[in-house]
Short mmCIF file of N, CA and C in Angstrom, two decimals:
data_model
loop_
_atom_site.label_atom_id
_atom_site.label_comp_id
_atom_site.label_asym_id
_atom_site.label_seq_id
_atom_site.Cartn_x
_atom_site.Cartn_y
_atom_site.Cartn_z
N MET A 311 161.83 112.00 176.21
CA MET A 311 160.69 111.57 175.47
C MET A 311 160.96 111.84 174.02
N GLY A 312 161.22 110.84 173.36
CA GLY A 312 161.50 110.97 171.95
C GLY A 312 160.34 110.47 171.13
N VAL A 313 160.31 110.95 169.94
CA VAL A 313 159.27 110.54 169.02
C VAL A 313 159.88 109.52 168.10
N ARG A 314 159.22 108.38 167.98
CA ARG A 314 159.70 107.33 167.10
C ARG A 314 159.11 107.50 165.72
N LEU A 315 159.92 107.57 164.75
CA LEU A 315 159.45 107.61 163.37
C LEU A 315 159.86 106.31 162.71
N GLY A 316 159.07 105.91 161.75
CA GLY A 316 159.43 104.67 161.06
C GLY A 316 158.19 103.88 160.75
N SER A 317 158.42 102.60 160.50
CA SER A 317 157.33 101.77 160.04
C SER A 317 156.32 101.46 161.12
N GLY A 318 156.68 101.60 162.36
CA GLY A 318 155.76 101.27 163.43
C GLY A 318 154.84 102.40 163.81
N SER A 319 155.07 103.60 163.32
CA SER A 319 154.24 104.72 163.72
C SER A 319 152.96 104.79 162.90
N ALA A 320 152.06 105.60 163.38
CA ALA A 320 150.80 105.78 162.66
C ALA A 320 151.04 106.52 161.36
N ALA A 321 152.06 107.33 161.29
CA ALA A 321 152.35 108.06 160.07
C ALA A 321 152.83 107.14 158.97
N GLY A 322 153.40 106.02 159.33
CA GLY A 322 153.92 105.08 158.34
C GLY A 322 152.85 104.25 157.69
N GLY A 323 151.72 104.11 158.27
CA GLY A 323 150.61 103.41 157.66
C GLY A 323 150.53 101.94 158.04
N ARG A 324 151.52 101.40 158.72
CA ARG A 324 151.45 100.00 159.14
C ARG A 324 151.26 99.95 160.65
N PHE A 325 150.66 98.88 161.07
CA PHE A 325 150.45 98.73 162.50
C PHE A 325 151.13 97.45 162.95
N ARG A 326 151.71 97.52 164.08
CA ARG A 326 152.30 96.32 164.66
C ARG A 326 151.27 95.67 165.57
N ALA A 327 151.55 94.52 166.00
CA ALA A 327 150.64 93.79 166.85
C ALA A 327 150.40 94.50 168.17
N GLU A 328 151.37 95.28 168.62
CA GLU A 328 151.18 95.93 169.91
C GLU A 328 150.31 97.18 169.82
N ASP A 329 150.06 97.68 168.59
CA ASP A 329 149.20 98.86 168.45
C ASP A 329 147.76 98.49 168.79
N ASP A 330 147.00 99.47 169.26
CA ASP A 330 145.62 99.23 169.66
C ASP A 330 144.64 99.24 168.48
N LEU A 331 145.03 99.86 167.35
CA LEU A 331 144.12 99.96 166.21
C LEU A 331 144.13 98.67 165.41
N VAL A 332 142.95 98.24 164.99
CA VAL A 332 142.82 97.01 164.21
C VAL A 332 142.15 97.36 162.90
N GLU A 333 142.64 96.79 161.81
CA GLU A 333 142.03 97.07 160.50
C GLU A 333 140.68 96.38 160.40
N ALA A 334 139.71 97.11 159.79
CA ALA A 334 138.37 96.55 159.60
C ALA A 334 138.31 95.93 158.21
N HIS A 335 137.87 94.69 158.10
CA HIS A 335 137.80 93.98 156.83
C HIS A 335 136.38 93.88 156.28
N GLU A 336 135.43 94.58 156.88
CA GLU A 336 134.06 94.56 156.40
C GLU A 336 133.85 95.68 155.38
N ILE A 337 132.95 95.43 154.41
CA ILE A 337 132.60 96.44 153.41
C ILE A 337 131.29 97.07 153.85
N ASN A 338 131.19 98.36 153.75
CA ASN A 338 129.97 99.07 154.09
C ASN A 338 128.99 98.88 152.93
N VAL A 339 127.92 98.11 153.13
CA VAL A 339 126.98 97.79 152.06
C VAL A 339 125.77 98.73 152.03
N THR A 340 125.68 99.67 152.94
CA THR A 340 124.53 100.57 152.97
C THR A 340 124.41 101.39 151.69
N PRO A 341 125.48 102.01 151.16
CA PRO A 341 125.32 102.73 149.88
C PRO A 341 124.94 101.81 148.73
N PHE A 342 125.46 100.59 148.74
CA PHE A 342 125.13 99.61 147.70
C PHE A 342 123.63 99.29 147.73
N ILE A 343 123.08 99.10 148.92
CA ILE A 343 121.65 98.79 149.06
C ILE A 343 120.81 99.99 148.62
N ASP A 344 121.24 101.21 148.95
CA ASP A 344 120.50 102.40 148.53
C ASP A 344 120.44 102.51 147.01
N VAL A 345 121.56 102.27 146.36
CA VAL A 345 121.60 102.34 144.89
C VAL A 345 120.71 101.26 144.30
N MET A 346 120.75 100.07 144.84
CA MET A 346 119.93 98.97 144.31
C MET A 346 118.44 99.26 144.48
N LEU A 347 118.04 99.86 145.59
CA LEU A 347 116.63 100.19 145.79
C LEU A 347 116.16 101.27 144.80
N VAL A 348 117.02 102.25 144.54
CA VAL A 348 116.67 103.28 143.56
C VAL A 348 116.52 102.66 142.17
N LEU A 349 117.44 101.77 141.80
CA LEU A 349 117.34 101.10 140.49
C LEU A 349 116.09 100.23 140.41
N LEU A 350 115.75 99.57 141.50
CA LEU A 350 114.54 98.74 141.52
C LEU A 350 113.30 99.59 141.27
N ILE A 351 113.23 100.74 141.91
CA ILE A 351 112.07 101.63 141.71
C ILE A 351 112.02 102.13 140.27
N ILE A 352 113.16 102.49 139.72
CA ILE A 352 113.20 102.96 138.32
C ILE A 352 112.71 101.88 137.38
N PHE A 353 113.17 100.65 137.56
CA PHE A 353 112.73 99.57 136.67
C PHE A 353 111.27 99.21 136.88
N MET A 354 110.78 99.32 138.11
CA MET A 354 109.37 99.03 138.36
C MET A 354 108.46 100.05 137.68
N VAL A 355 108.91 101.29 137.59
CA VAL A 355 108.12 102.32 136.93
C VAL A 355 108.27 102.24 135.42
N ALA A 356 109.48 101.96 134.93
CA ALA A 356 109.74 101.98 133.49
C ALA A 356 109.27 100.72 132.77
N ALA A 357 109.20 99.59 133.43
CA ALA A 357 108.85 98.33 132.76
C ALA A 357 107.44 98.35 132.16
N PRO A 358 106.42 98.80 132.86
CA PRO A 358 105.10 98.82 132.23
C PRO A 358 105.02 99.80 131.06
N LEU A 359 105.82 100.85 131.07
CA LEU A 359 105.79 101.82 129.99
C LEU A 359 106.49 101.30 128.74
N ALA A 360 107.32 100.28 128.88
CA ALA A 360 108.10 99.77 127.75
C ALA A 360 107.35 98.72 126.94
N THR A 361 106.17 98.34 127.34
CA THR A 361 105.44 97.32 126.61
C THR A 361 104.89 97.91 125.32
N VAL A 362 105.14 97.21 124.22
CA VAL A 362 104.69 97.67 122.91
C VAL A 362 103.61 96.75 122.38
N ASP A 363 103.64 95.51 122.75
CA ASP A 363 102.71 94.52 122.23
C ASP A 363 101.41 94.59 123.02
N LEU A 364 100.45 95.33 122.49
CA LEU A 364 99.16 95.48 123.14
C LEU A 364 98.09 94.74 122.35
N GLY A 365 97.32 93.95 123.02
CA GLY A 365 96.20 93.28 122.36
C GLY A 365 95.03 94.25 122.23
N VAL A 366 94.46 94.31 121.07
CA VAL A 366 93.37 95.25 120.82
C VAL A 366 92.16 94.48 120.33
N ASP A 367 91.06 94.64 121.03
CA ASP A 367 89.80 94.06 120.62
C ASP A 367 88.84 95.23 120.43
N LEU A 368 88.69 95.66 119.19
CA LEU A 368 87.90 96.85 118.92
C LEU A 368 86.41 96.57 119.10
N PRO A 369 85.70 97.46 119.77
CA PRO A 369 84.26 97.26 119.96
C PRO A 369 83.47 97.68 118.72
N ALA A 370 82.23 97.26 118.70
CA ALA A 370 81.34 97.68 117.62
C ALA A 370 80.95 99.14 117.85
N SER A 371 80.63 99.81 116.80
CA SER A 371 80.29 101.23 116.90
C SER A 371 78.87 101.39 117.43
N THR A 372 78.72 102.34 118.35
CA THR A 372 77.39 102.66 118.87
C THR A 372 76.99 104.08 118.51
N ALA A 373 77.70 104.66 117.55
CA ALA A 373 77.40 106.03 117.13
C ALA A 373 76.09 106.06 116.35
N GLU A 374 75.45 107.20 116.41
CA GLU A 374 74.21 107.36 115.66
C GLU A 374 74.52 107.33 114.17
N PRO A 375 73.80 106.56 113.40
CA PRO A 375 74.07 106.51 111.97
C PRO A 375 73.75 107.85 111.30
N GLN A 376 74.61 108.23 110.37
CA GLN A 376 74.41 109.47 109.63
C GLN A 376 73.38 109.23 108.53
N PRO A 377 72.61 110.24 108.18
CA PRO A 377 71.63 110.06 107.10
C PRO A 377 72.34 109.83 105.77
N ARG A 378 71.81 108.89 105.02
CA ARG A 378 72.39 108.56 103.72
C ARG A 378 71.84 109.48 102.66
N PRO A 379 72.65 109.73 101.65
CA PRO A 379 72.11 110.49 100.52
C PRO A 379 71.07 109.67 99.77
N ASP A 380 70.34 110.33 98.86
CA ASP A 380 69.30 109.64 98.11
C ASP A 380 69.86 108.46 97.31
N LYS A 381 70.96 108.67 96.63
CA LYS A 381 71.58 107.60 95.83
C LYS A 381 73.03 107.46 96.27
N PRO A 382 73.30 106.70 97.36
CA PRO A 382 74.68 106.55 97.81
C PRO A 382 75.49 105.69 96.84
N VAL A 383 76.78 105.95 96.77
CA VAL A 383 77.68 105.17 95.94
C VAL A 383 78.43 104.21 96.86
N PHE A 384 78.20 102.92 96.66
CA PHE A 384 78.84 101.88 97.46
C PHE A 384 79.96 101.24 96.67
N VAL A 385 81.11 101.11 97.30
CA VAL A 385 82.22 100.32 96.75
C VAL A 385 82.38 99.14 97.68
N THR A 386 82.27 97.94 97.13
CA THR A 386 82.30 96.73 97.94
C THR A 386 83.51 95.89 97.56
N VAL A 387 84.25 95.43 98.59
CA VAL A 387 85.35 94.49 98.38
C VAL A 387 84.84 93.13 98.85
N LYS A 388 84.72 92.21 97.89
CA LYS A 388 84.15 90.88 98.18
C LYS A 388 85.22 89.94 98.74
N PRO A 389 84.81 88.80 99.30
CA PRO A 389 85.79 87.86 99.86
C PRO A 389 86.83 87.36 98.84
N ASP A 390 86.45 87.30 97.56
CA ASP A 390 87.42 86.88 96.54
C ASP A 390 88.27 88.05 96.05
N LEU A 391 88.21 89.20 96.75
CA LEU A 391 88.98 90.42 96.50
C LEU A 391 88.56 91.15 95.24
N SER A 392 87.41 90.79 94.68
CA SER A 392 86.89 91.55 93.55
C SER A 392 86.22 92.81 94.10
N VAL A 393 86.20 93.86 93.27
CA VAL A 393 85.66 95.15 93.69
C VAL A 393 84.40 95.42 92.89
N ALA A 394 83.35 95.87 93.58
CA ALA A 394 82.09 96.19 92.91
C ALA A 394 81.71 97.63 93.25
N VAL A 395 81.20 98.32 92.25
CA VAL A 395 80.63 99.65 92.45
C VAL A 395 79.13 99.48 92.26
N GLY A 396 78.40 99.70 93.35
CA GLY A 396 76.97 99.38 93.31
C GLY A 396 76.81 97.87 93.22
N GLU A 397 76.19 97.40 92.15
CA GLU A 397 76.01 95.96 91.94
C GLU A 397 76.95 95.41 90.86
N ASP A 398 77.71 96.28 90.21
CA ASP A 398 78.55 95.88 89.08
C ASP A 398 79.99 95.66 89.52
N ILE A 399 80.52 94.48 89.18
CA ILE A 399 81.92 94.18 89.48
C ILE A 399 82.79 94.88 88.43
N VAL A 400 83.83 95.57 88.91
CA VAL A 400 84.72 96.30 88.01
C VAL A 400 86.16 95.91 88.31
N ALA A 401 87.02 96.08 87.30
CA ALA A 401 88.45 95.85 87.50
C ALA A 401 89.02 97.02 88.31
N ARG A 402 90.08 96.75 89.07
CA ARG A 402 90.64 97.80 89.92
C ARG A 402 91.19 98.97 89.11
N ASP A 403 91.73 98.70 87.93
CA ASP A 403 92.26 99.80 87.13
C ASP A 403 91.15 100.64 86.51
N ALA A 404 89.93 100.12 86.45
CA ALA A 404 88.79 100.88 85.91
C ALA A 404 87.94 101.48 87.02
N LEU A 405 88.38 101.36 88.27
CA LEU A 405 87.59 101.84 89.40
C LEU A 405 87.40 103.36 89.35
N SER A 406 88.44 104.08 89.02
CA SER A 406 88.35 105.55 88.99
C SER A 406 87.31 106.02 87.97
N ALA A 407 87.33 105.46 86.77
CA ALA A 407 86.38 105.87 85.74
C ALA A 407 84.96 105.48 86.12
N THR A 408 84.78 104.32 86.72
CA THR A 408 83.45 103.86 87.11
C THR A 408 82.87 104.75 88.22
N ILE A 409 83.72 105.12 89.19
CA ILE A 409 83.26 106.01 90.27
C ILE A 409 82.92 107.39 89.71
N ASP A 410 83.73 107.87 88.76
CA ASP A 410 83.43 109.17 88.13
C ASP A 410 82.06 109.14 87.46
N GLY A 411 81.74 108.02 86.82
CA GLY A 411 80.43 107.90 86.18
C GLY A 411 79.30 107.83 87.19
N ALA A 412 79.54 107.14 88.32
CA ALA A 412 78.49 106.99 89.33
C ALA A 412 78.24 108.29 90.08
N THR A 413 79.27 109.12 90.24
CA THR A 413 79.11 110.38 90.98
C THR A 413 78.91 111.57 90.05
N LYS A 414 78.91 111.30 88.76
CA LYS A 414 78.81 112.37 87.75
C LYS A 414 79.95 113.37 87.89
N GLY A 415 81.12 112.86 88.26
CA GLY A 415 82.32 113.69 88.33
C GLY A 415 82.45 114.55 89.57
N ARG A 416 81.53 114.43 90.53
CA ARG A 416 81.60 115.24 91.77
C ARG A 416 82.55 114.57 92.75
N LYS A 417 83.74 115.13 92.89
CA LYS A 417 84.78 114.53 93.75
C LYS A 417 84.49 114.74 95.24
N ASP A 418 83.58 115.66 95.58
CA ASP A 418 83.29 115.89 96.99
C ASP A 418 82.17 115.00 97.52
N GLU A 419 81.65 114.11 96.69
CA GLU A 419 80.59 113.20 97.14
C GLU A 419 81.20 112.11 98.02
N ARG A 420 80.47 111.70 99.05
CA ARG A 420 80.94 110.67 99.96
C ARG A 420 80.79 109.29 99.32
N ILE A 421 81.86 108.49 99.42
CA ILE A 421 81.87 107.13 98.90
C ILE A 421 81.79 106.18 100.09
N PHE A 422 80.84 105.26 100.06
CA PHE A 422 80.65 104.28 101.13
C PHE A 422 81.40 103.00 100.76
N VAL A 423 82.38 102.64 101.58
CA VAL A 423 83.20 101.46 101.33
C VAL A 423 82.81 100.38 102.33
N ARG A 424 82.55 99.22 101.82
CA ARG A 424 82.26 98.08 102.69
C ARG A 424 83.08 96.90 102.22
N ALA A 425 83.48 96.06 103.17
CA ALA A 425 84.32 94.91 102.84
C ALA A 425 83.90 93.73 103.70
N ASP A 426 84.08 92.56 103.15
CA ASP A 426 83.79 91.33 103.87
C ASP A 426 84.80 91.15 105.01
N LYS A 427 84.41 90.41 106.05
CA LYS A 427 85.31 90.16 107.18
C LYS A 427 86.58 89.43 106.74
N ALA A 428 86.47 88.61 105.70
CA ALA A 428 87.62 87.81 105.26
C ALA A 428 88.66 88.64 104.51
N VAL A 429 88.33 89.86 104.13
CA VAL A 429 89.25 90.71 103.38
C VAL A 429 90.29 91.27 104.35
N SER A 430 91.56 91.17 103.96
CA SER A 430 92.63 91.66 104.84
C SER A 430 92.65 93.18 104.85
N TYR A 431 93.25 93.70 105.88
CA TYR A 431 93.35 95.15 106.05
C TYR A 431 94.14 95.77 104.90
N GLY A 432 95.18 95.08 104.45
CA GLY A 432 95.99 95.58 103.35
C GLY A 432 95.20 95.71 102.06
N GLU A 433 94.34 94.76 101.77
CA GLU A 433 93.52 94.82 100.55
C GLU A 433 92.52 95.96 100.63
N LEU A 434 91.92 96.17 101.81
CA LEU A 434 90.98 97.28 101.98
C LEU A 434 91.70 98.62 101.80
N MET A 435 92.90 98.73 102.35
CA MET A 435 93.67 99.97 102.21
C MET A 435 94.06 100.21 100.76
N GLU A 436 94.32 99.16 100.01
CA GLU A 436 94.64 99.31 98.59
C GLU A 436 93.47 99.93 97.83
N VAL A 437 92.25 99.48 98.11
CA VAL A 437 91.07 100.04 97.45
C VAL A 437 90.87 101.50 97.90
N MET A 438 91.08 101.77 99.19
CA MET A 438 90.93 103.15 99.66
C MET A 438 91.99 104.06 99.04
N ASN A 439 93.19 103.55 98.81
CA ASN A 439 94.22 104.34 98.13
C ASN A 439 93.85 104.61 96.69
N LEU A 440 93.22 103.64 96.03
CA LEU A 440 92.75 103.87 94.66
C LEU A 440 91.71 104.99 94.62
N LEU A 441 90.82 105.00 95.60
CA LEU A 441 89.81 106.05 95.67
C LEU A 441 90.46 107.42 95.95
N ARG A 442 91.43 107.43 96.84
CA ARG A 442 92.11 108.69 97.15
C ARG A 442 92.88 109.21 95.93
N ASN A 443 93.55 108.31 95.23
CA ASN A 443 94.28 108.72 94.03
C ASN A 443 93.35 109.22 92.93
N ALA A 444 92.10 108.75 92.94
CA ALA A 444 91.12 109.22 91.97
C ALA A 444 90.54 110.58 92.38
N GLY A 445 90.86 111.06 93.58
CA GLY A 445 90.39 112.37 94.02
C GLY A 445 89.24 112.33 94.99
N TYR A 446 88.81 111.17 95.42
CA TYR A 446 87.70 111.05 96.37
C TYR A 446 88.26 110.95 97.78
N LEU A 447 88.10 112.03 98.54
CA LEU A 447 88.67 112.09 99.88
C LEU A 447 87.64 111.87 100.97
N LYS A 448 86.38 111.91 100.63
CA LYS A 448 85.31 111.64 101.61
C LYS A 448 84.92 110.17 101.49
N ILE A 449 85.48 109.38 102.36
CA ILE A 449 85.23 107.94 102.33
C ILE A 449 84.65 107.53 103.67
N ALA A 450 83.55 106.80 103.62
CA ALA A 450 82.90 106.31 104.85
C ALA A 450 82.98 104.78 104.84
N LEU A 451 83.38 104.23 105.96
CA LEU A 451 83.43 102.76 106.10
C LEU A 451 82.09 102.29 106.65
N VAL A 452 81.54 101.28 106.02
CA VAL A 452 80.24 100.76 106.39
C VAL A 452 80.44 99.51 107.23
N GLY A 453 79.74 99.43 108.35
CA GLY A 453 79.80 98.24 109.22
C GLY A 453 78.43 97.93 109.76
N LEU A 454 78.37 96.85 110.51
CA LEU A 454 77.10 96.47 111.15
C LEU A 454 76.86 97.38 112.34
N ASP A 455 75.62 97.61 112.63
CA ASP A 455 75.24 98.40 113.79
C ASP A 455 75.54 97.57 115.03
N GLY A 456 76.34 98.10 115.97
CA GLY A 456 76.74 97.36 117.15
C GLY A 456 75.72 97.37 118.25
N ARG A 457 74.64 98.12 118.10
CA ARG A 457 73.61 98.17 119.15
C ARG A 457 72.66 97.00 118.99
N SER A 458 72.30 96.42 120.10
CA SER A 458 71.39 95.26 120.04
C SER A 458 70.03 95.63 120.56
#
């Protein structure tokens, strides 16, 4: 009883037709399916969190109105982008001096800002920045009462 070594043995790695072992040509896809299911779950969870474009429809305010002072100072931005303090239209570069006169120099007094619907957000922010640069940090935005 001799042992055959060479290309026909199992140690050689090749099989002859007379050997009982047959090579399998199928790929095991079970690990592939497991990985794909895990990736699917990750993307299903992460996709809603990745949305940045959100539509916002802000509601009207239903908060209780705060009591107004006896002589409130109103700054109004009109549709033509002119600025008025009280009833008087003023130039934007003279806004600080006009507000100082209306408040008698009290920087802690609340300034009521109102703007027309047609005024862009950027223009309103420009007026609010002018007020902040003048030292007025208490600014209240005036809107319509949302309660019917």
